[in-house]
Coordinates of C-alpha atoms and ligand atoms in Angstrom, one line a residue:
Chain H
X1 CA 91.5 9.5 25.7
X2 CA 89.2 6.4 25.6
X3 CA 85.6 7.3 24.9
X4 CA 82.6 5.1 25.2
X5 CA 79.4 6.2 23.5
X6 CA 76.2 4.5 24.7
X7 CA 73.9 3.9 21.8
X8 CA 70.2 3.3 22.4
X9 CA 68.5 1.5 19.5
X10 CA 65.1 3.2 19.1
X11 CA 62.1 3.4 16.7
X12 CA 62.6 6.1 14.1
X13 CA 60.8 9.4 15.1
X14 CA 58.1 9.0 12.5
X15 CA 57.0 5.6 13.8
X16 CA 53.5 4.9 14.8
X17 CA 53.5 3.2 18.1
X18 CA 51.5 0.0 18.5
X19 CA 51.5 -2.9 20.9
X20 CA 51.0 -6.6 20.7
X21 CA 50.5 -9.6 23.1
X22 CA 47.7 -7.9 25.0
X23 CA 49.4 -4.5 25.0
X24 CA 52.5 -5.9 26.8
X25 CA 55.0 -5.7 24.0
X26 CA 56.0 -3.0 21.5
X27 CA 55.0 -4.0 18.0
X28 CA 58.2 -3.8 15.9
X29 CA 56.3 -4.7 12.7
X30 CA 57.2 -2.2 10.0
X31 CA 59.2 -0.1 12.4
X32 CA 62.6 1.3 11.3
X33 CA 65.2 1.5 14.1
X34 CA 67.8 4.3 14.4
X35 CA 70.5 5.6 16.7
X36 CA 68.7 7.5 19.5
X37 CA 68.9 11.2 18.3
X38 CA 70.6 12.4 21.5
X39 CA 73.2 9.7 21.1
X40 CA 73.8 10.7 17.5
X41 CA 74.8 14.2 18.7
X42 CA 77.1 12.5 21.2
X43 CA 78.6 10.2 18.7
X44 CA 79.4 13.1 16.4
X45 CA 81.1 15.0 19.2
X46 CA 83.1 11.9 19.9
X47 CA 84.2 11.8 16.2
X48 CA 85.6 15.3 16.7
X49 CA 87.5 14.2 19.8
X50 CA 88.9 11.4 17.7
X51 CA 89.9 13.7 14.8
X52 CA 91.2 16.6 16.7
X53 CA 92.5 15.0 19.9
X54 CA 93.3 11.4 18.8
X55 CA 90.6 9.8 21.0
X56 CA 89.7 6.2 20.6
X57 CA 85.9 5.7 20.3
X58 CA 84.0 2.6 21.2
X59 CA 80.2 2.4 20.9
X60 CA 78.1 0.1 23.1
X61 CA 74.5 -1.2 23.2
X62 CA 72.7 -3.4 25.6
X63 CA 70.3 -5.4 23.5
X64 CA 69.6 -8.4 21.4
X65 CA 71.2 -9.3 18.0
X66 CA 68.6 -7.0 16.3
X67 CA 70.5 -3.9 17.4
X68 CA 73.7 -4.8 15.5
X69 CA 72.7 -2.9 12.4
X70 CA 72.5 0.2 14.5
X71 CA 75.9 -0.4 16.0
X72 CA 77.3 -1.1 12.5
X73 CA 75.9 2.3 11.5
X74 CA 77.8 3.9 14.3
X75 CA 81.0 2.1 13.1
X76 CA 80.3 3.4 9.6
X77 CA 80.1 6.9 11.0
X78 CA 83.6 6.4 12.4
X79 CA 83.6 4.7 15.7
X80 CA 86.6 2.3 16.1
X81 CA 84.9 -0.6 17.8
X82 CA 81.5 -1.8 19.0
X83 CA 80.3 -3.8 21.9
X84 CA 76.9 -5.4 22.3
X85 CA 75.9 -6.7 25.7
X86 CA 73.6 -9.6 24.9
X87 CA 70.6 -8.8 27.2
X88 CA 67.1 -7.5 26.7
X89 CA 67.1 -3.9 27.9
X90 CA 64.0 -3.9 30.0
X91 CA 64.9 -1.7 32.9
X92 CA 67.2 1.4 33.1
X93 CA 68.9 0.3 36.2
X94 CA 69.8 -3.1 34.8
X95 CA 71.1 -1.5 31.6
X96 CA 73.2 0.9 33.7
X97 CA 74.7 -2.1 35.6
X98 CA 75.6 -3.9 32.4
X99 CA 77.2 -0.7 31.0
X100 CA 79.1 -0.3 34.3
X101 CA 80.6 -3.7 33.9
X102 CA 81.8 -2.7 30.4
X103 CA 83.2 0.6 31.7
X104 CA 85.0 -1.1 34.6
X105 CA 86.6 -3.6 32.3
X106 CA 87.5 -1.1 29.5
X107 CA 88.8 1.8 31.5
X108 CA 87.1 4.6 29.7
X109 CA 87.9 8.2 30.5
X110 CA 84.8 9.7 29.1
X111 CA 81.3 8.1 28.7
X112 CA 78.9 9.9 26.4
X113 CA 75.3 8.9 26.7
X114 CA 72.1 10.7 25.7
X115 CA 70.0 12.9 28.0
X116 CA 67.1 10.6 27.3
X117 CA 66.1 7.8 24.9
X118 CA 63.0 8.6 22.8
X119 CA 61.4 5.2 23.5
X120 CA 61.8 4.5 27.2
X121 CA 62.3 8.2 28.1
X122 CA 63.9 7.1 31.4
X123 CA 66.5 9.9 31.5
X124 CA 68.2 7.6 34.0
X125 CA 70.9 5.5 32.4
X126 CA 73.7 8.1 32.2
X127 CA 73.3 9.3 35.8
X128 CA 73.1 5.8 37.1
X129 CA 76.3 4.9 35.3
X130 CA 78.0 7.9 36.9
X131 CA 76.7 6.9 40.3
X132 CA 77.7 3.2 39.8
X133 CA 81.2 4.0 38.5
X134 CA 81.9 7.0 40.8
X135 CA 82.5 9.3 37.9
X136 CA 81.6 12.9 37.6
X137 CA 78.4 13.6 35.8
X138 CA 76.9 16.4 33.7
X139 CA 73.4 16.1 32.4
X140 CA 71.6 18.0 29.6
X141 CA 75.1 18.7 28.2
X142 CA 75.2 21.1 25.3
X143 CA 78.9 21.8 25.1
X144 CA 81.9 19.8 26.1
X145 CA 85.6 20.5 25.9
X146 CA 88.3 18.2 27.4
X147 CA 91.9 19.0 28.0
X148 CA 94.1 16.5 29.7
X149 CA 92.2 15.5 32.8
X150 CA 90.0 18.6 33.0
X151 CA 86.7 19.2 31.3
X152 CA 84.5 22.2 30.8
X153 CA 80.9 21.6 30.0
X154 CA 77.7 23.6 29.5
X155 CA 74.4 22.2 30.7
X156 CA 70.9 23.4 30.0
X157 CA 69.0 24.4 33.1
X158 CA 65.3 25.5 33.3
X159 CA 65.4 29.0 31.7
X160 CA 69.0 29.2 30.8
X161 CA 72.4 27.4 30.9
X162 CA 75.3 26.9 33.2
X163 CA 79.0 26.4 32.6
X164 CA 80.7 23.9 34.9
X165 CA 84.3 22.7 35.5
X166 CA 84.9 19.1 36.2
X167 CA 87.4 16.3 35.6
X168 CA 87.7 12.8 34.1
X169 CA 86.4 10.2 34.5
X170 CA 83.3 11.8 33.4
X171 CA 79.8 10.7 32.2
X172 CA 77.6 13.1 30.2
X173 CA 73.9 13.0 29.3
X174 CA 74.2 14.7 25.9
X175 CA 71.8 16.4 23.5
X176 CA 71.7 18.8 20.5
X177 CA 74.2 21.5 21.1
X178 CA 77.1 19.1 21.6
X179 CA 77.2 19.4 17.9
X180 CA 74.6 21.0 15.6
X181 CA 72.1 19.2 13.4
X182 CA 74.1 20.2 10.3
X183 CA 77.2 18.5 11.8
X184 CA 75.6 15.1 11.9
X185 CA 77.1 12.6 9.5
X186 CA 75.5 10.2 7.0
X187 CA 77.7 7.1 6.5
X188 CA 79.4 7.0 3.1
X189 CA 80.3 3.9 1.1
X190 CA 83.8 3.8 2.4
X191 CA 82.6 4.1 6.0
X192 CA 80.2 1.3 5.4
X193 CA 82.9 -0.9 3.9
X194 CA 85.3 -0.2 6.7
X195 CA 82.6 -0.9 9.3
X196 CA 82.3 -4.5 8.1
X197 CA 85.9 -5.1 9.2
X198 CA 85.8 -3.3 12.5
X199 CA 85.3 -5.4 15.7
X200 CA 81.8 -5.9 17.1
X201 CA 82.3 -7.8 20.3
X202 CA 79.3 -9.6 21.9
X203 CA 79.6 -9.9 25.7
X204 CA 77.3 -12.1 27.7
X205 CA 75.0 -10.4 30.1
X206 CA 75.8 -10.4 33.8
X207 CA 72.1 -10.9 34.4
X208 CA 71.8 -7.8 36.5
X209 CA 68.7 -7.6 38.7
X210 CA 65.8 -5.6 37.3
X211 CA 64.2 -3.2 39.8
X212 CA 61.2 -2.3 37.7
X213 CA 59.0 -4.2 35.4
X214 CA 56.7 -3.1 32.6
X215 CA 53.2 -4.4 33.0
X216 CA 51.2 -3.0 30.2
X217 CA 51.1 -0.2 27.6
X218 CA 48.3 2.1 26.9
X219 CA 47.7 4.6 24.1
X220 CA 46.4 8.0 24.8
X221 CA 42.6 8.4 24.5
X222 CA 41.7 9.6 21.0
X223 CA 41.2 13.3 20.7
X224 CA 37.8 15.0 20.0
X225 CA 37.4 17.1 16.9
X226 CA 39.0 20.5 16.9
X227 CA 36.7 23.5 17.4
X228 CA 37.3 26.0 14.6
X229 CA 37.0 29.7 15.2
X230 CA 36.6 32.1 12.4
X231 CA 39.6 34.3 11.7
X232 CA 37.2 37.3 11.9
X233 CA 35.9 36.3 15.2
X234 CA 38.9 36.1 17.5
X235 CA 36.8 37.4 20.4
X236 CA 35.2 34.0 20.4
X237 CA 38.6 32.3 20.8
X238 CA 39.4 34.5 23.8
X239 CA 36.0 33.7 25.3
X240 CA 36.4 29.9 24.7
X241 CA 39.8 29.9 26.3
X242 CA 38.5 31.8 29.3
X243 CA 35.0 30.3 29.8
X244 CA 35.3 26.8 28.3
X245 CA 38.9 25.7 28.5
X246 CA 39.6 27.9 31.6
X247 CA 43.2 28.4 30.7
X248 CA 43.3 32.2 30.6
Chain L
X1 CA 58.1 5.1 57.5
X2 CA 56.8 8.3 55.9
X3 CA 56.8 9.3 52.2
X4 CA 59.7 11.7 51.5
X5 CA 59.4 14.4 48.9
X6 CA 62.1 16.7 47.7
X7 CA 60.6 20.2 47.3
X8 CA 62.7 22.6 45.3
X9 CA 63.1 26.3 45.8
X10 CA 64.6 29.1 43.8
X11 CA 66.3 31.9 45.7
X12 CA 64.9 30.6 48.9
X13 CA 61.3 30.4 47.8
X14 CA 59.5 27.2 47.0
X15 CA 58.7 26.7 43.3
X16 CA 55.2 25.9 42.1
X17 CA 56.3 22.3 41.2
X18 CA 57.3 21.9 44.8
X19 CA 53.6 22.2 45.7
X20 CA 52.7 19.8 43.0
X21 CA 55.1 17.0 44.1
X22 CA 54.0 17.6 47.7
X23 CA 50.3 17.1 46.6
X24 CA 51.5 13.9 44.9
X25 CA 53.3 12.7 48.0
X26 CA 50.2 13.3 50.1
X27 CA 48.2 11.1 47.7
X28 CA 50.8 8.3 48.0
X29 CA 51.0 8.7 51.8
X30 CA 47.2 8.4 52.1
X31 CA 47.3 5.2 50.1
X32 CA 50.0 3.8 52.4
X33 CA 48.4 5.2 55.6
X34 CA 51.4 7.2 56.5
X35 CA 52.6 10.9 56.7
X36 CA 54.6 13.1 54.3
X37 CA 58.0 14.5 55.1
X38 CA 59.5 17.1 52.8
X39 CA 63.2 18.0 52.4
X40 CA 64.0 21.5 51.4
X41 CA 67.4 23.1 50.9
X42 CA 68.0 26.7 52.0
X43 CA 64.3 27.5 51.9
X44 CA 62.7 30.3 53.8
X45 CA 59.0 29.6 53.3
X46 CA 59.0 25.8 53.9
X47 CA 56.1 25.8 56.3
X48 CA 53.8 26.7 53.3
X49 CA 54.1 23.0 52.3
X50 CA 51.6 22.3 55.0
X51 CA 48.9 23.6 52.7
X52 CA 49.6 20.7 50.4
X53 CA 49.7 17.9 52.8
X54 CA 53.2 17.9 54.2
X55 CA 53.4 17.1 57.9
X56 CA 57.0 17.7 58.5
X57 CA 59.8 19.5 56.7
X58 CA 63.5 18.9 57.1
X59 CA 65.2 22.1 56.0
X60 CA 68.9 22.1 55.2
X61 CA 70.5 25.4 55.8
X62 CA 74.0 25.3 54.3
X63 CA 75.7 28.0 52.3
X64 CA 77.8 25.3 50.5
X65 CA 74.5 24.2 48.9
X66 CA 73.5 27.7 47.7
X67 CA 74.4 26.6 44.2
X68 CA 72.8 23.4 42.9
X69 CA 75.1 20.4 42.8
X70 CA 73.5 17.1 41.8
X71 CA 75.8 14.9 43.9
X72 CA 75.5 17.0 47.0
X73 CA 71.7 17.4 46.7
X74 CA 71.3 13.7 46.1
X75 CA 73.3 13.0 49.2
X76 CA 71.2 15.3 51.3
X77 CA 68.0 13.7 50.1
X78 CA 69.4 10.3 50.8
X79 CA 70.3 11.3 54.3
X80 CA 66.7 12.5 54.8
X81 CA 65.3 9.3 53.4
X82 CA 67.4 7.3 55.8
X83 CA 66.4 9.4 58.8
X84 CA 62.8 9.0 57.9
X85 CA 63.1 5.4 56.9
X86 CA 61.2 6.4 53.8
X87 CA 60.0 3.6 51.4
X88 CA 58.9 6.0 48.7
X89 CA 60.9 9.0 47.6
X90 CA 59.4 11.6 45.3
X91 CA 61.0 14.3 43.1
X92 CA 59.8 16.5 40.3
X93 CA 60.9 16.6 36.6
X94 CA 62.7 19.9 36.7
X95 CA 66.1 19.9 35.0
X96 CA 67.8 19.8 38.4
X97 CA 65.6 16.9 39.7
X98 CA 66.1 15.0 36.5
X99 CA 69.9 15.5 37.0
X100 CA 70.0 14.3 40.6
X101 CA 67.3 11.5 40.5
X102 CA 69.4 8.7 38.9
X103 CA 72.3 9.4 41.3
X104 CA 69.8 9.2 44.1
X105 CA 68.4 5.9 42.8
X106 CA 71.9 4.4 42.9
X107 CA 72.6 5.8 46.4
X108 CA 69.3 4.4 47.7
X109 CA 69.4 1.3 45.6
X110 CA 65.9 2.2 44.6
X111 CA 64.0 1.2 41.5
X112 CA 63.2 4.4 39.7
X113 CA 60.2 5.4 37.6
X114 CA 60.4 8.7 35.8
X115 CA 57.7 10.8 33.9
X116 CA 55.0 9.5 36.2
X117 CA 51.6 11.1 35.5
X118 CA 49.2 9.7 38.1
X119 CA 49.1 8.5 41.7
X120 CA 50.0 4.8 42.0
X121 CA 47.2 2.5 40.7
X122 CA 48.3 0.0 43.4
X123 CA 50.8 0.2 46.2
X124 CA 51.4 -3.6 46.3
X125 CA 52.9 -4.2 43.9
X126 CA 53.7 -0.5 43.6
X127 CA 52.4 0.4 40.1
X128 CA 52.6 3.7 38.4
X129 CA 51.6 5.1 35.0
X130 CA 54.4 6.8 33.1
X131 CA 54.7 8.3 29.7
X132 CA 56.8 6.4 27.1
X133 CA 57.6 6.7 23.5
X134 CA 57.7 10.5 24.1
X135 CA 54.0 10.9 24.9
X136 CA 52.9 8.5 22.1
X137 CA 52.0 6.0 24.8
X138 CA 51.8 5.3 28.5
X139 CA 53.4 2.4 30.4
X140 CA 52.2 0.8 33.6
X141 CA 55.4 0.0 35.5
X142 CA 55.9 -1.8 38.8
X143 CA 58.7 -0.8 41.1
X144 CA 59.9 -3.9 43.0
X145 CA 62.6 -2.7 45.3
X146 CA 62.2 -2.0 49.0
X147 CA 62.8 1.7 48.5
X148 CA 61.1 3.3 45.5
X149 CA 61.9 6.5 43.6
X150 CA 59.3 8.3 41.6
X151 CA 59.8 11.4 39.4
X152 CA 56.5 13.1 38.8
X153 CA 55.9 14.7 35.4
X154 CA 55.5 18.5 35.7
X155 CA 51.9 19.7 35.5
X156 CA 50.5 16.2 35.4
X157 CA 49.1 15.8 38.9
X158 CA 48.2 19.4 39.7
X159 CA 48.0 21.1 43.1
X160 CA 45.8 19.6 45.7
X161 CA 45.3 21.8 48.8
X162 CA 44.8 20.3 52.2
X163 CA 44.5 22.2 55.4
X164 CA 47.3 20.9 57.5
X165 CA 50.3 22.2 59.3
X166 CA 53.9 21.5 58.6
X167 CA 56.5 21.6 61.3
X168 CA 59.9 22.7 60.1
X169 CA 63.0 21.2 61.6
X170 CA 66.6 22.1 60.8
X171 CA 68.4 19.2 59.2
X172 CA 72.2 19.2 58.9
X173 CA 74.0 17.1 56.3
X174 CA 77.6 16.6 55.3
X175 CA 78.5 17.8 51.9
X176 CA 80.4 15.3 49.8
X177 CA 83.1 16.2 47.2
X178 CA 81.3 18.2 44.6
X179 CA 83.1 16.8 41.5
X180 CA 81.4 19.4 39.3
X181 CA 81.6 23.1 40.1
X182 CA 79.6 25.9 38.5
X183 CA 81.6 28.6 36.9
X184 CA 78.9 30.8 35.4
X185 CA 75.1 30.9 35.0
X186 CA 73.3 32.5 32.1
X187 CA 69.7 32.8 32.9
X188 CA 67.2 35.4 31.8
X189 CA 65.5 36.3 35.1
X190 CA 62.6 38.2 33.4
X191 CA 61.6 35.3 31.2
X192 CA 59.4 32.4 31.9
X193 CA 61.1 29.1 31.2
X194 CA 59.3 26.4 29.1
X195 CA 59.5 24.0 31.9
X196 CA 57.8 26.3 34.4
X197 CA 55.3 27.9 32.1
X198 CA 51.6 27.4 32.3
X199 CA 51.2 28.9 28.8
X200 CA 53.6 28.3 25.9
X201 CA 53.4 30.3 22.7
X202 CA 55.3 28.5 19.9
X203 CA 55.9 29.4 16.3
X204 CA 57.2 27.6 13.2
X205 CA 58.5 28.0 9.8
X206 CA 55.2 29.6 8.7
X207 CA 56.5 32.9 10.2
X208 CA 59.0 33.2 7.3
X209 CA 61.9 34.7 9.2
X210 CA 63.3 35.7 12.6
X211 CA 62.4 39.3 12.1
X212 CA 58.7 38.3 12.5
X213 CA 59.0 37.0 16.1
X214 CA 58.1 40.4 17.6
X215 CA 54.4 39.4 17.6
X216 CA 55.2 36.0 19.1
X217 CA 57.0 37.6 22.0
X218 CA 54.3 40.2 22.5
X219 CA 51.6 37.5 22.6
X220 CA 53.7 35.6 25.1
X221 CA 54.1 38.7 27.2
X222 CA 50.4 39.5 27.3
X223 CA 49.8 35.9 28.5
X224 CA 52.7 35.6 30.8
X225 CA 53.9 32.7 28.6
X226 CA 57.2 31.2 27.6
X227 CA 58.2 31.3 23.9
X228 CA 59.1 28.1 22.0
X229 CA 59.6 27.1 18.4
X230 CA 59.7 24.1 16.0
X231 CA 62.9 22.3 15.2
X232 CA 63.6 23.8 11.8
X233 CA 63.3 27.3 13.3
X234 CA 66.1 26.6 15.7
X235 CA 68.1 24.7 13.1
X236 CA 67.9 27.7 10.9
X237 CA 69.2 29.8 13.7
X238 CA 66.0 32.0 13.8
X239 CA 65.6 31.2 17.5
X240 CA 67.9 29.7 20.1
X241 CA 68.1 25.9 20.6
X242 CA 66.7 26.3 24.1
X243 CA 63.3 27.1 22.5
X244 CA 63.2 23.9 20.3
X245 CA 60.3 21.8 21.5
X246 CA 59.2 18.3 20.4
X247 CA 60.4 14.7 20.4
X248 CA 64.0 15.7 20.1
X249 CA 63.7 19.0 21.9
X250 CA 62.2 20.1 25.2
X251 CA 59.0 18.5 26.3
X252 CA 56.1 20.8 26.9
X253 CA 53.3 20.0 29.4
X254 CA 51.7 23.4 29.8
X255 CA 48.0 24.2 30.4
X256 CA 47.8 26.0 27.1
X257 CA 50.0 25.6 24.0
X258 CA 49.5 28.0 21.1
X259 CA 51.1 26.9 17.8
X260 CA 51.5 29.5 15.2
X261 CA 52.6 28.5 11.6
X262 CA 53.5 25.0 12.8
X263 CA 52.4 22.1 10.5
X264 CA 52.1 19.5 13.3
X265 CA 54.6 16.9 12.3
X266 CA 54.5 13.7 14.4
X267 CA 57.9 14.6 16.0
X268 CA 56.6 18.0 17.0
X269 CA 53.3 16.7 18.4
X270 CA 54.9 14.0 20.4
X271 CA 56.8 16.5 22.5
X272 CA 53.9 18.9 23.1
X273 CA 51.0 16.4 23.4
X274 CA 51.1 16.4 27.2
X275 CA 49.8 20.0 27.1
X276 CA 46.2 20.2 28.2
X277 CA 44.7 22.7 25.7
X278 CA 46.2 23.2 22.3
X279 CA 45.4 26.1 19.9
X280 CA 46.6 26.1 16.3
X281 CA 46.8 29.1 13.9
X282 CA 47.6 28.0 10.4
X283 CA 46.7 29.1 6.8
X284 CA 46.4 25.5 5.7
X285 CA 43.2 23.8 6.9
X286 CA 44.8 20.5 6.0
X287 CA 47.7 21.0 8.4
X288 CA 48.0 17.9 10.6
X289 CA 48.0 20.1 13.7
X290 CA 44.3 20.6 13.3
X291 CA 43.8 16.9 14.2
X292 CA 45.7 17.3 17.4
X293 CA 44.3 20.6 18.6
X294 CA 41.4 21.6 20.7
X295 CA 40.8 25.0 19.1
X296 CA 41.9 26.1 15.6
X297 CA 41.9 29.2 13.5
X298 CA 42.4 28.8 9.8
X299 CA 44.1 32.1 8.9
X300 CA 47.2 34.1 8.3
X301 CA 49.3 34.4 11.4
X302 CA 50.3 38.0 10.4
X303 CA 46.6 39.0 10.7
X304 CA 45.4 36.6 13.4
X305 CA 48.1 37.1 15.9
X306 CA 48.0 40.9 16.1
X307 CA 44.2 40.7 16.5
X308 CA 44.6 38.1 19.2
X309 CA 47.0 40.3 21.0
X310 CA 44.6 43.3 20.9
X311 CA 41.7 41.1 22.1
X312 CA 43.7 39.6 24.9
X313 CA 44.8 43.1 26.1
X314 CA 41.2 44.2 26.2
X315 CA 40.2 41.0 28.0
X316 CA 43.0 41.4 30.5
X317 CA 42.1 45.1 31.1
X318 CA 38.5 44.0 32.0
X319 CA 39.6 41.3 34.4
Ligands
FAD1 C1 64.8 12.8 13.6 C2 63.9 14.0 13.5 C3 63.5 14.6 14.7 C4 62.7 15.7 14.7 N1 62.3 16.3 15.9 C5 61.5 17.4 15.9 C6 61.2 18.1 17.1 O1 61.6 17.7 18.2 N2 60.4 19.2 17.1 C7 59.9 19.7 15.9 O2 59.2 20.7 15.9 N3 60.2 19.0 14.7 C8 61.0 17.9 14.7 N4 61.3 17.4 13.5 C9 60.9 18.0 12.3 C10 59.5 17.7 11.8 O3 59.5 16.6 11.1 C11 59.0 18.9 11.0 O4 59.8 19.0 9.8 C12 58.9 20.2 11.7 O5 58.2 20.1 12.9 C13 58.2 21.3 10.8 O6 58.3 22.5 11.4 P1 57.3 23.7 11.1 O7 55.9 23.2 11.3 O8 57.8 24.9 11.7 O9 57.5 23.9 9.5 P2 56.6 23.5 8.2 O10 56.4 22.0 8.2 O11 57.3 24.1 7.1 O12 55.2 24.1 8.5 C14 55.0 25.5 8.4 C15 53.5 25.7 8.6 O13 53.2 27.0 8.6 C16 52.0 27.3 7.9 N5 52.0 28.7 7.4 C17 52.7 29.2 6.4 N6 52.5 30.5 6.3 C18 51.7 30.8 7.3 C19 51.1 32.0 7.8 N7 51.3 33.2 7.2 N8 50.3 32.0 8.9 C20 50.0 30.8 9.5 N9 50.5 29.6 9.1 C21 51.3 29.6 8.0 C22 52.0 26.2 6.8 O14 50.7 26.0 6.3 C23 52.6 25.0 7.5 O15 51.7 24.2 8.0 C24 62.2 16.2 13.5 C25 62.5 15.6 12.3 C26 63.3 14.5 12.3 C27 63.6 13.8 11.0
AMP2 N1 70.1 -0.4 26.0 C1 71.0 0.5 26.0 N2 72.2 0.3 25.5 C2 73.2 1.3 25.5 N3 72.9 2.6 25.9 C3 71.7 2.8 26.4 C4 70.7 1.9 26.4 N4 69.6 2.4 27.0 C5 69.9 3.7 27.2 N5 71.2 4.0 26.9 C6 71.9 5.2 27.0 O1 71.3 6.0 28.0 C7 70.7 7.2 27.4 C8 69.4 7.6 28.2 O2 68.5 6.5 28.1 P1 67.2 6.4 29.1 O3 67.7 6.4 30.4 O4 66.5 5.2 28.6 O5 66.4 7.7 28.8 C9 70.5 6.9 26.0 O6 70.5 8.1 25.2 C10 71.7 6.0 25.7 O7 72.9 6.8 25.5

């Protein structure tokens, strides 16, 4: 089985978000970048497919040279090879088209992407890849087993979960549950050394059209001060929620 | 050239978010000077959409579509969009709509903006405000394709009643190969889901152990709320993963979010910030959550929560 894991390179979850150039660009100053958390769960699940079922795992990112350390980290965790498509990821549709090109050339059976990136929050790339490559698609995937050509997956639905049967080629939008938090791997020294020798191929962009464009960023309005209610006066809290906030 | 909106139902009845996306569609249609068509699938009360600005409903009645399938539903919506020559297609941010929307974008060759929180600020260029960086910021985005797809964030636009009438037409579609078939569904029918909830009661590591969640569930029951938890609580196995909310868990956009024994780490706040009113109950007055909340009680959850439950019961009895 050939697996492609799509890796989005995102600001660490503790990052304070600021903008530059008249609020048109994300300010990367002092920001640490990591593998998108949903992708890290998917990558770890792919490692299990590699170890238990002999799968071959490639990781891919669409982005500039600055994303290479993130790909190297994925290699250190155990991926066999990495691909970077040299293009700025400005629009989900364009990213999906670049990835589709990689998939069509590489002949992958299973594509693991994240349910959502924590920076762009598009929730669109995995579904678009599935649509563009005519593969089956399971979103919000919290469990995945593959045998031969058949796959069984569980997806989260509002208020519960659902088990589905499908077949390869398959794209999933993955999240926690594919593996648990405690299963995530921190690269060790040997992994880091080996990662240096693994192939990281840079492909030129196909210059896919962008369908949307970011115009400007805004930060949420600053919050007013909290109204404190005395622990001995919970009646007041009920009254505030009813009369002032009008939420009960 | 109407605006098309996909309005979801559950067991044949429209969901509340269906009325919200219909309200949004009406706002867009007014800006464009056109009408609103909704597509419903196996829905019995489709005409109620008239109360939220829908002029016409295309209702698909097809037993093959009784169970949700992203491919098949996307194809049905695409067929409706083509029939109506819709230039703007609108969906919600339910788990099902988030599943089908990117497939639909490909089928319609439409630029797609998700997590949209306001009516377009301009229709030419078509510009919407969406959340980015998991609620740490907003992003103004233009969609530059001929057909545009917009997914509206749940509970962001609200319901806007208008006194109109919707005509309901039967609309038949061909069902494509499913590709993915449902084998079993595990859904608690008596519980409110976090996505649908107007009120969410959430608790963290301050509650010390899973045995103390009885009061959280009772508070949720009194309020008709969904229960949620912080990440460590689900990582420790005190509560199911499906309750984990925050930047790496489920997003919450409720009217009221009550946080009990949760410190308010940046990753937690990012995921729940879209909630309109936040209440924090915490022993530590320095807990960061107090900076993000509207109302706060500095106190021990084991005293405050039972009292709150009693007071709310009295309040509800008087209503
Ligand atoms: C990559 C990454 C992603 C993350 N994603 C998320 C996420 O999506 N969601 C999330 O929630 N977290 C997330 N976190 C974890 C986050 O950083 C915090 O560790 C977590 O939110 C803390 O959970 P907590 O508030 O329940 O526990 P603690 O931080 O331990 O806080 C417990 C609170 O309870 C209070 N308390 C104690 N006793 C009582 C009492 N008797 N009554 C009232 N209050 C009491 C304490 O004063 C304290 O403020 C993430 C972390 C990382 C590194
Ligand atoms: N630039 C990118 N390169 C590679 N994969 C990406 C990129 N952007 C998004 N993805 C994948 O698509 C998922 C969803 O991203 P998004 O649609 O931005 O929410 C991510 O979790 C990644 O798996």
